[in-house]
mmCIF file of C-alpha atoms in Angstrom:
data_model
loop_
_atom_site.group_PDB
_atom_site.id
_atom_site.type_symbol
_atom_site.label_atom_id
_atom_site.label_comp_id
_atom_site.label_asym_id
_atom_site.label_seq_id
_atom_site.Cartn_x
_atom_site.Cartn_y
_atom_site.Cartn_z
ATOM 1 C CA UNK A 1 -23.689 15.072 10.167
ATOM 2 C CA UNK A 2 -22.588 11.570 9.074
ATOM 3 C CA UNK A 3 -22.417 12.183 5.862
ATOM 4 C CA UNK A 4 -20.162 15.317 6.052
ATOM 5 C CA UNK A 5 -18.087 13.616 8.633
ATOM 6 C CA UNK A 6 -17.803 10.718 5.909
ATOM 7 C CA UNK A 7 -16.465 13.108 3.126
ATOM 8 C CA UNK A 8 -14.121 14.996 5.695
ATOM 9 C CA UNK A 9 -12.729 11.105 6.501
ATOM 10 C CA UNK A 10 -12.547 10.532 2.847
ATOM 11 C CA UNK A 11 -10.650 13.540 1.995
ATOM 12 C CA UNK A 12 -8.294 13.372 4.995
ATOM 13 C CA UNK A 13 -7.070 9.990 3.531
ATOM 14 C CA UNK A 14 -6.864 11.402 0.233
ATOM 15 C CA UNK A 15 -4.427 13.559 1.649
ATOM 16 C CA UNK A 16 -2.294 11.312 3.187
ATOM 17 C CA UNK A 17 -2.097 9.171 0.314
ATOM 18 C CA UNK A 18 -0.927 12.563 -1.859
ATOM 19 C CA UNK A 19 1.818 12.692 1.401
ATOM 20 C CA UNK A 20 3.120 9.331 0.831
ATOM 21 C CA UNK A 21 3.372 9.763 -2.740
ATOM 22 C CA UNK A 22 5.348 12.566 -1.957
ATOM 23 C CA UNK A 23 7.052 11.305 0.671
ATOM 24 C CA UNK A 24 6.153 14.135 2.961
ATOM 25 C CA UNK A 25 5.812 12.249 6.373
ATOM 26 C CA UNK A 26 3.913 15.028 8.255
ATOM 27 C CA UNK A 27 1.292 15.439 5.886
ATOM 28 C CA UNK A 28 0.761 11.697 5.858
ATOM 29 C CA UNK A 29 0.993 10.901 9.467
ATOM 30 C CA UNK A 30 -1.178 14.503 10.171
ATOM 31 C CA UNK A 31 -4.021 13.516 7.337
ATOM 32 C CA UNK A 32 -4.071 9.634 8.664
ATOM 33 C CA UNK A 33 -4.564 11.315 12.031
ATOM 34 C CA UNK A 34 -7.173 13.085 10.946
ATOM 35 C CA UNK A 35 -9.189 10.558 9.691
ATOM 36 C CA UNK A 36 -9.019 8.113 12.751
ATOM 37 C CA UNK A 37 -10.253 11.223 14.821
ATOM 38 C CA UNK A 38 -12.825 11.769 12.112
ATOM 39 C CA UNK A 39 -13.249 7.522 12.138
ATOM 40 C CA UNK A 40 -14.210 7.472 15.880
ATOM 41 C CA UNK A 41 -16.697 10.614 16.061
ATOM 42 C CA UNK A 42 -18.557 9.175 13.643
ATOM 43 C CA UNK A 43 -18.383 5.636 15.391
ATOM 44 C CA UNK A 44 -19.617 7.362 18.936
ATOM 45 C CA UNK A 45 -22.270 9.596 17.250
ATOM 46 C CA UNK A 46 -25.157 7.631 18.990
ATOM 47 C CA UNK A 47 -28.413 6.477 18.016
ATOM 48 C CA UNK A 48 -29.576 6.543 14.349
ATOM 49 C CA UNK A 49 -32.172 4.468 12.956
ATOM 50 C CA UNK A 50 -30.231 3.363 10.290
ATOM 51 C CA UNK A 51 -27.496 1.654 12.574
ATOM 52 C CA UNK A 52 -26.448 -0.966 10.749
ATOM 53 C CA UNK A 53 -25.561 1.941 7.728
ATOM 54 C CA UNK A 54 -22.969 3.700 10.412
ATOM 55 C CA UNK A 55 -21.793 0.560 11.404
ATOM 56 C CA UNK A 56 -21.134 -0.300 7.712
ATOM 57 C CA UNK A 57 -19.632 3.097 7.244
ATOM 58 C CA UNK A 58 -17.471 3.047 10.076
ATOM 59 C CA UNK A 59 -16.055 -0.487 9.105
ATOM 60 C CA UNK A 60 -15.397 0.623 5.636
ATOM 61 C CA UNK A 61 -13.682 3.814 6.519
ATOM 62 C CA UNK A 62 -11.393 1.978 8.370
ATOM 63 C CA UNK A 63 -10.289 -0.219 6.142
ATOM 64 C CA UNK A 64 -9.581 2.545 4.211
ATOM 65 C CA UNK A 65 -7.238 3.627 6.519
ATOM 66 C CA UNK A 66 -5.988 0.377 7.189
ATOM 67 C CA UNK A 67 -5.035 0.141 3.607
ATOM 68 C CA UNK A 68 -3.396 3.964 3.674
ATOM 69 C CA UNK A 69 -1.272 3.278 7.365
ATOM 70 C CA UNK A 70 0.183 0.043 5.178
ATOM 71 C CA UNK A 71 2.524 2.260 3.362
ATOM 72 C CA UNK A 72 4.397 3.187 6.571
ATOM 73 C CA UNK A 73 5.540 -0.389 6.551
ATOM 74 C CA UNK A 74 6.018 -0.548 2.756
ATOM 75 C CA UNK A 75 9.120 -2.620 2.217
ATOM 76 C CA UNK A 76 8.237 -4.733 5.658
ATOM 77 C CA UNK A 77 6.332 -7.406 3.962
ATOM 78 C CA UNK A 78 5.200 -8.853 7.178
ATOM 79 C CA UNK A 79 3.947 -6.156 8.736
ATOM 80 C CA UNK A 80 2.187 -4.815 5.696
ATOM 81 C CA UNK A 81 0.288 -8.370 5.143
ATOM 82 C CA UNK A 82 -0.811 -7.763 8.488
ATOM 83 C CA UNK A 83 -2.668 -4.150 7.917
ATOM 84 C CA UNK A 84 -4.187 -5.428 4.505
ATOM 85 C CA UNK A 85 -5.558 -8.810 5.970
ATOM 86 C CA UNK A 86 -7.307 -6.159 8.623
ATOM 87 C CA UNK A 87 -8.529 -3.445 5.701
ATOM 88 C CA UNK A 88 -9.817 -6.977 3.761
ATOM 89 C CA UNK A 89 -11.806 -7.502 6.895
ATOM 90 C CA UNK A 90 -13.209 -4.144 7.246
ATOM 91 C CA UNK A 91 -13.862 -3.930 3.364
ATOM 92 C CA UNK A 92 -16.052 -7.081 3.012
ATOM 93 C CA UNK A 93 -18.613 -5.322 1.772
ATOM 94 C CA UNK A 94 -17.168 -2.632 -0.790
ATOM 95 C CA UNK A 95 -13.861 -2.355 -2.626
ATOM 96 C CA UNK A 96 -11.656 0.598 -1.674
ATOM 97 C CA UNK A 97 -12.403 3.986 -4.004
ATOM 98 C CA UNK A 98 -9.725 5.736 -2.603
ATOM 99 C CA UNK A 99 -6.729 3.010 -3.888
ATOM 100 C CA UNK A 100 -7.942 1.583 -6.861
ATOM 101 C CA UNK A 101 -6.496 -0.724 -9.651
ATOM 102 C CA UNK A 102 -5.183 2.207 -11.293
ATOM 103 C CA UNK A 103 -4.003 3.555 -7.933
ATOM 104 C CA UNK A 104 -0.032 4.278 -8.043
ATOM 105 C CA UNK A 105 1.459 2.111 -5.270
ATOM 106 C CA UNK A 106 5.170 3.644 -5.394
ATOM 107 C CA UNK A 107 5.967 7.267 -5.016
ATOM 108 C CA UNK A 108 6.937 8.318 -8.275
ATOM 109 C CA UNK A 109 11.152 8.828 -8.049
ATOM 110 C CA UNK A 110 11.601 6.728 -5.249
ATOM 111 C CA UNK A 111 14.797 4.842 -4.646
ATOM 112 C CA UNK A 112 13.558 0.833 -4.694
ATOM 113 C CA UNK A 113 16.767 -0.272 -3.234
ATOM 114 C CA UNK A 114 16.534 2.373 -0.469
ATOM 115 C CA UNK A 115 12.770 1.372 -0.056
ATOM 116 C CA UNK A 116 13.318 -2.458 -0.460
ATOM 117 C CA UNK A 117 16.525 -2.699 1.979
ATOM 118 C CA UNK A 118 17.817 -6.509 2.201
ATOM 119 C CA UNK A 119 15.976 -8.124 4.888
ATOM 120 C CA UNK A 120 17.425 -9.602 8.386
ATOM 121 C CA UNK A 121 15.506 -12.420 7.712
ATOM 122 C CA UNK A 122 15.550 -14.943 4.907
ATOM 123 C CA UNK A 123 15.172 -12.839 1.239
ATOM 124 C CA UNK A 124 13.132 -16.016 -0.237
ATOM 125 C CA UNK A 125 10.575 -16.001 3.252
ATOM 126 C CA UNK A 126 10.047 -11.901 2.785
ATOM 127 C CA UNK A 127 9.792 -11.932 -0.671
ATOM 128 C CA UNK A 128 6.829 -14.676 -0.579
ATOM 129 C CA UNK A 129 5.384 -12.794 2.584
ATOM 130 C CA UNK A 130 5.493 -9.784 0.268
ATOM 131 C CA UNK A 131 3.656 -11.846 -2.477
ATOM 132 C CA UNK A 132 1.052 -12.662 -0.336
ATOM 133 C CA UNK A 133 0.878 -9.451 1.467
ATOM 134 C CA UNK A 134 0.172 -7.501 -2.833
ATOM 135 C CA UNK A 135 -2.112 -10.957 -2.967
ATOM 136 C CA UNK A 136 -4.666 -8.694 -0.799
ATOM 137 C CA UNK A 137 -3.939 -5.672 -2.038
ATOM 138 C CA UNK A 138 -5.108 -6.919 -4.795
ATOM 139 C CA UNK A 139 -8.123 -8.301 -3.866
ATOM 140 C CA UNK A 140 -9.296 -5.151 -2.086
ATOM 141 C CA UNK A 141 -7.573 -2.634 -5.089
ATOM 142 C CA UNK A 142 -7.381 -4.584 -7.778
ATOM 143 C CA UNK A 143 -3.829 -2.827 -8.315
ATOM 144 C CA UNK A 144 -0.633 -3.012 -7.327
ATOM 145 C CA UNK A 145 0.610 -5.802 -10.238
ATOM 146 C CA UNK A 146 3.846 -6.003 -10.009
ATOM 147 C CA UNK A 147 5.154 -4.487 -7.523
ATOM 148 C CA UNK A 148 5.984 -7.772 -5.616
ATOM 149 C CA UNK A 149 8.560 -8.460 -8.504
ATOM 150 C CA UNK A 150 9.993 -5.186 -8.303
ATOM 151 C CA UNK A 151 10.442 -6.512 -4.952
ATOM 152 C CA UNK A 152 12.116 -9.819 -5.733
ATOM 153 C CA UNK A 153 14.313 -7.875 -8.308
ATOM 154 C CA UNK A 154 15.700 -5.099 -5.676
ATOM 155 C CA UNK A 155 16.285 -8.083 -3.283
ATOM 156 C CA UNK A 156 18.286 -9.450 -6.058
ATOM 157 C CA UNK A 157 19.854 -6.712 -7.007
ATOM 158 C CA UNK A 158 20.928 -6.032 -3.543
ATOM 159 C CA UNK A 159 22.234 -9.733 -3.159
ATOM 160 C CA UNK A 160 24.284 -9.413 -6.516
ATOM 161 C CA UNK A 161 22.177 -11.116 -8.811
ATOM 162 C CA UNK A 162 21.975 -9.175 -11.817
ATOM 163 C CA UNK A 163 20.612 -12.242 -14.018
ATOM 164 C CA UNK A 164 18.031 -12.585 -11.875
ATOM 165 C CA UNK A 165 17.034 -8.802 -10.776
ATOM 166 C CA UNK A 166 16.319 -8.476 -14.786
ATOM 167 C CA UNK A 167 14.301 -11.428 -14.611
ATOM 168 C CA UNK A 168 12.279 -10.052 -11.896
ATOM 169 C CA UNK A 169 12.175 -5.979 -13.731
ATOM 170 C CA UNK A 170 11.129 -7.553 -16.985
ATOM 171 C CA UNK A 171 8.169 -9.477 -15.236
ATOM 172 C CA UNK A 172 7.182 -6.404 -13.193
ATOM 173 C CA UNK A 173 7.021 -4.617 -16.582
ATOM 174 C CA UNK A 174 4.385 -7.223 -18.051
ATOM 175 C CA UNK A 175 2.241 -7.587 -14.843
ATOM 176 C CA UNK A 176 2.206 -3.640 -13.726
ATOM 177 C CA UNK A 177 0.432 -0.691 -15.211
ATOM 178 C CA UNK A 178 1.892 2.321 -16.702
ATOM 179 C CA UNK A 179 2.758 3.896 -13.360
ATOM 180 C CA UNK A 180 4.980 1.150 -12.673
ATOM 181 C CA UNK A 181 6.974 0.732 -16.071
ATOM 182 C CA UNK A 182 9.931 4.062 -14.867
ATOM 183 C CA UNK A 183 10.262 2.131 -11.363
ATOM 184 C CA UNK A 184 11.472 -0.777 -13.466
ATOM 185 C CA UNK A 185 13.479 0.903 -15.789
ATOM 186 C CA UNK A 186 15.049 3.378 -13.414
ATOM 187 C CA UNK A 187 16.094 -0.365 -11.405
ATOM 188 C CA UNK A 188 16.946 -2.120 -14.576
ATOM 189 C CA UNK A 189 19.272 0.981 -15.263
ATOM 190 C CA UNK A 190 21.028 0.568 -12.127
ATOM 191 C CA UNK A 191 21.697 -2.728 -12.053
ATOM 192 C CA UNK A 192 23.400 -2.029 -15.794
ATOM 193 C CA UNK A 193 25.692 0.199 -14.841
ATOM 194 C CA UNK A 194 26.702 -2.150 -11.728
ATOM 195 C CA UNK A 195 27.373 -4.730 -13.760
#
């Protein structure tokens, strides 16, 4: 029963991860709540004799979806560090296999200006919160390089700093994997013809 349960959970984030990519918001708030229904049946399924496995189980699977709800607040570094500082918790034991390091943190045509919007607060504060925030995504993914300078170079983009967005794209383009190399140049092509 667990164990199907388990896969069920497994495959219900799987899908909502496939909705954020494609930025369909039902399917990704649907297959999240899914899982958390899936998350506390197997959490209330009662005595087993190997308690301290469902206990383990249940922890890990949410973190999982801990680190899957984070992409609501993608682009709300504060927010975000606070839902991967909770999946880190629930994760002690094993690394995520659902977002890995070769895990695509961005949907693929997404606007980064539209998904990076300048912040109320100071742009320096949220861009080290957001630092620290892909610190432990890290940690727990091993991905994600990167994408905290694509960050930094929208903000500057945004605050009419063209010198410095290209600063920022060119670094994103050394740290990140393959997935992350058209985010940069789609930005990098903006900010060209703003200039």
């Amino acid at each position: 029963m667990s164990d199907k349960l388990r896969q069920a959970t497994i495959a219900a984030l799987k899908k909502a991860y496939a909705g954020y990519l494609d930025r369909d918001w039902d399917r990704y708030r649907e297959s999240l709540g899914e899982a958390r229904q899936k998350i506390n049946v197997i959490r209330g399924l009662g005595y087993d004799p190997d308690r301290m496995g469902r206990e383990l189980e249940v922890l890990y699977l949410s973190g999982e979806e801990l680190l899957i709800t984070a992409f609501t607040f993608v682009g709300r570094p504060y927010e975000m560090r606070m839902y991967y500082e909770l999946a880190e918790y629930h994760l002690t034991v094993l690394p995520s296999k659902i977002l890995t390091k070769d895990t695509a943190y961005l949907p693929p045509d997404v606007d980064l200006i539209e998904l990076f919007p300048l912040p109320e607060e100071d742009p320096e504060e949220a861009a080290a919160e957001f630092t620290r925030a892909m610190d432990i995504y890290r940690r727990i993914t091993g991905g994600g390089d990167g994408v905290d300078m694509l960050y930094r170079a929208a903000l500057a983009c945004q605050a009419g700093d063209p010198r410095r967005a290209h600063y920022y794209i060119d670094t994103a383009r050394a740290e990140g994997g393959a997935w992350l190399r058209p985010h940069a140049d789609r930005l990098d092509e903006r900010i060209r013809k703003m200039a």
